[in-house]
Short mmCIF file of C-alpha atoms in Angstrom, two decimals:
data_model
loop_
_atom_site.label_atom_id
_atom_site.label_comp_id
_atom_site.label_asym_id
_atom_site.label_seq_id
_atom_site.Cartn_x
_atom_site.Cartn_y
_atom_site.Cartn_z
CA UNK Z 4 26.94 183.46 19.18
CA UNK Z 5 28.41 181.44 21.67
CA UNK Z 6 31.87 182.15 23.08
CA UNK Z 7 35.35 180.12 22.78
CA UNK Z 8 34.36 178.76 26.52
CA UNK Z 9 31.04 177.78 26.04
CA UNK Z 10 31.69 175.69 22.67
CA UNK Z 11 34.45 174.22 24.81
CA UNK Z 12 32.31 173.40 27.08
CA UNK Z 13 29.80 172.04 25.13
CA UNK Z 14 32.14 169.39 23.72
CA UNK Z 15 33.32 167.91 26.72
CA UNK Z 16 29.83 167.71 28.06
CA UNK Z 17 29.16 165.88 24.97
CA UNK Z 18 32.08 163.71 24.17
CA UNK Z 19 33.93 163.28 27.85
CA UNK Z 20 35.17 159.99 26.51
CA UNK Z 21 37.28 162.32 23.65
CA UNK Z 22 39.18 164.13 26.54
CA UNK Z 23 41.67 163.88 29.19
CA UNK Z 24 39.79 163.81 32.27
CA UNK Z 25 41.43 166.33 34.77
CA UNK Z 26 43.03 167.47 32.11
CA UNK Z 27 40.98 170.68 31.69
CA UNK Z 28 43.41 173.57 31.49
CA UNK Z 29 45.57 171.41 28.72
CA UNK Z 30 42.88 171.83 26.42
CA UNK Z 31 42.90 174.29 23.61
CA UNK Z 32 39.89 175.82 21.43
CA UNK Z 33 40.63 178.45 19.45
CA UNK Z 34 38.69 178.60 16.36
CA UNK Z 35 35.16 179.22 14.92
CA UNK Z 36 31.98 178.27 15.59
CA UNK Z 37 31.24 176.97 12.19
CA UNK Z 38 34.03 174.31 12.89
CA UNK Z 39 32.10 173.13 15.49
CA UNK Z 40 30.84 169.89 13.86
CA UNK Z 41 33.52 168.93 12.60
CA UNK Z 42 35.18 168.77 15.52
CA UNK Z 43 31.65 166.97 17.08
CA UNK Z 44 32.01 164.19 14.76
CA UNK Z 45 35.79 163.65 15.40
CA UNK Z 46 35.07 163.79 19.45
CA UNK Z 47 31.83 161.42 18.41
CA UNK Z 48 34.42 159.26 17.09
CA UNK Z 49 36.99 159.32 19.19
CA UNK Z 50 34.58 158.92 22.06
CA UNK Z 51 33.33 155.41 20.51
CA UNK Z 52 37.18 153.93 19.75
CA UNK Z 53 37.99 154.86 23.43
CA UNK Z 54 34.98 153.55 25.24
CA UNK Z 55 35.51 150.04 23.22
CA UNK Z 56 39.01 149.35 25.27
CA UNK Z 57 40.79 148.13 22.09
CA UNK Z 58 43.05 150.27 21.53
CA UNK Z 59 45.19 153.05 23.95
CA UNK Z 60 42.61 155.75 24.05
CA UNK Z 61 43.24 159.12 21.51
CA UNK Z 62 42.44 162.54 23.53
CA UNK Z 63 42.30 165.86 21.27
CA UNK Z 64 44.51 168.48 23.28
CA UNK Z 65 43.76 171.14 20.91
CA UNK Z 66 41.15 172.41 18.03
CA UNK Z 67 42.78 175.74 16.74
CA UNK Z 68 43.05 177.40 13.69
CA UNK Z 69 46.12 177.91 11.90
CA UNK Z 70 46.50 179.83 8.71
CA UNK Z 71 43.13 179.14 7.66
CA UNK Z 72 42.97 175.37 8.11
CA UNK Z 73 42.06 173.37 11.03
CA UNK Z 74 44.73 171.76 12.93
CA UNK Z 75 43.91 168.89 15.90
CA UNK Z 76 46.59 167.85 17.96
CA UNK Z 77 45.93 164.91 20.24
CA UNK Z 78 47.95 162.43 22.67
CA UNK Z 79 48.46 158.80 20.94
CA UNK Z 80 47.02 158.09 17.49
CA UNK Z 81 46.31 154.84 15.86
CA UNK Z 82 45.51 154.26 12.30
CA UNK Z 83 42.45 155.32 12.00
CA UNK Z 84 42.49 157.90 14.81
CA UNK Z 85 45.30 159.82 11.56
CA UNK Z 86 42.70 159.26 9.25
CA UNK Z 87 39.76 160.81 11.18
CA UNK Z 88 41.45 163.42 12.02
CA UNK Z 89 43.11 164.05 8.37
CA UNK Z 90 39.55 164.42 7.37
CA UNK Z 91 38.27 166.76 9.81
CA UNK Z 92 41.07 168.52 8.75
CA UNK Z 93 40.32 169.01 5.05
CA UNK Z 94 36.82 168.87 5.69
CA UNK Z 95 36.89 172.65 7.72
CA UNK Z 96 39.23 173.70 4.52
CA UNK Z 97 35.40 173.57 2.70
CA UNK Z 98 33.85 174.99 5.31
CA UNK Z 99 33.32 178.67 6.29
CA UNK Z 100 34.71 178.70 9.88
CA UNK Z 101 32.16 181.36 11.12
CA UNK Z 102 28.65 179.90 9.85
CA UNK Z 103 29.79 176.22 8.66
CA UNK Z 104 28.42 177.28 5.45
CA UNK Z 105 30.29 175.84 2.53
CA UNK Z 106 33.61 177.81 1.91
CA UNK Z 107 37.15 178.26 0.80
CA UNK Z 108 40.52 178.59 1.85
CA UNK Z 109 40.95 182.73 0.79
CA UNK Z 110 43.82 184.96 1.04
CA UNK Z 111 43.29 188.51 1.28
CA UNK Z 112 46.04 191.01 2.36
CA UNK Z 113 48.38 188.41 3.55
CA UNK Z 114 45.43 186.13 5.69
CA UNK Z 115 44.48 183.22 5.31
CA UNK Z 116 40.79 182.60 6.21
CA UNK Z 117 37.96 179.61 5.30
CA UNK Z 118 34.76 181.50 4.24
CA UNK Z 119 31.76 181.08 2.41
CA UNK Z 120 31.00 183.89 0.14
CA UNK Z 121 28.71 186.09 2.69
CA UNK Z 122 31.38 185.68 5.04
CA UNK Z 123 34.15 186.62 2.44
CA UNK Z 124 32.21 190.02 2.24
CA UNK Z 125 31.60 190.90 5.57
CA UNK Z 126 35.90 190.27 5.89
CA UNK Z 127 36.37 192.93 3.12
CA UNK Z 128 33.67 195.53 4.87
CA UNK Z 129 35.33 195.95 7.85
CA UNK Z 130 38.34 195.89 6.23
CA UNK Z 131 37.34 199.25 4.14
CA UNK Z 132 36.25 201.07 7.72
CA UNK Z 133 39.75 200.91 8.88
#
């Protein structure tokens, strides 16, 4: 599994065009790796609007999770820059943030987690060993 850094990484690698540049330390990732591409196809995205110059460029500053949702925060939005990242947004709410399984937003003992049901049990295991 690869770690917070590394997925970072990974992203701006990818999608350079979907970041600050210089900007490096600003940049927050603090979720799953099942949320991973979601996030991909919003940079993906984001990327292609920026590179076409027709509109002031849209840089995600943060990818974090927040009471079991998703939640981007970026530095200028347009129209369709909302709606991209509205649907990223409800899109992870169906996905299980640690496998990108299909999942659910779940409450157990006042959490708030998106898992699929493997995940769901492997929450309530360790759970029981404390």
């Amino acid at each position: 599994m690869a770690t917070q850094t590394e997925l970072e990484t990974d992203l701006r690698h990818r999608f350079p065009e979907a970041f600050q540049e210089g900007r490096s330390s600003h940049f927050t990732f603090d979720c799953g790796q099942g949320w991973v591409a979601i996030i991909g196809t919003l940079c993906s995205l984001l990327s292609e609007a920026n590179r076409s110059g027709a509109r002031p460029p849209t840089h995600i500053v943060s990818a974090t999770e927040k009471m079991g949702t998703l939640r981007i925060l970026v530095t200028d939005r347009d129209q369709y820059a909302s709606e991209w990242i509205r649907f990223a947004e409800r899109h992870a709410i169906h996905t299980c943030e640690i496998c990108g399984e299909s999942g659910a937003l779940l409450y157990l003992d006042g959490w708030q987690r998106t898992r699929c049901n493997l995940h769901i049990l492997s929450v309530r295991l360790v759970d029981l060993e404390k």
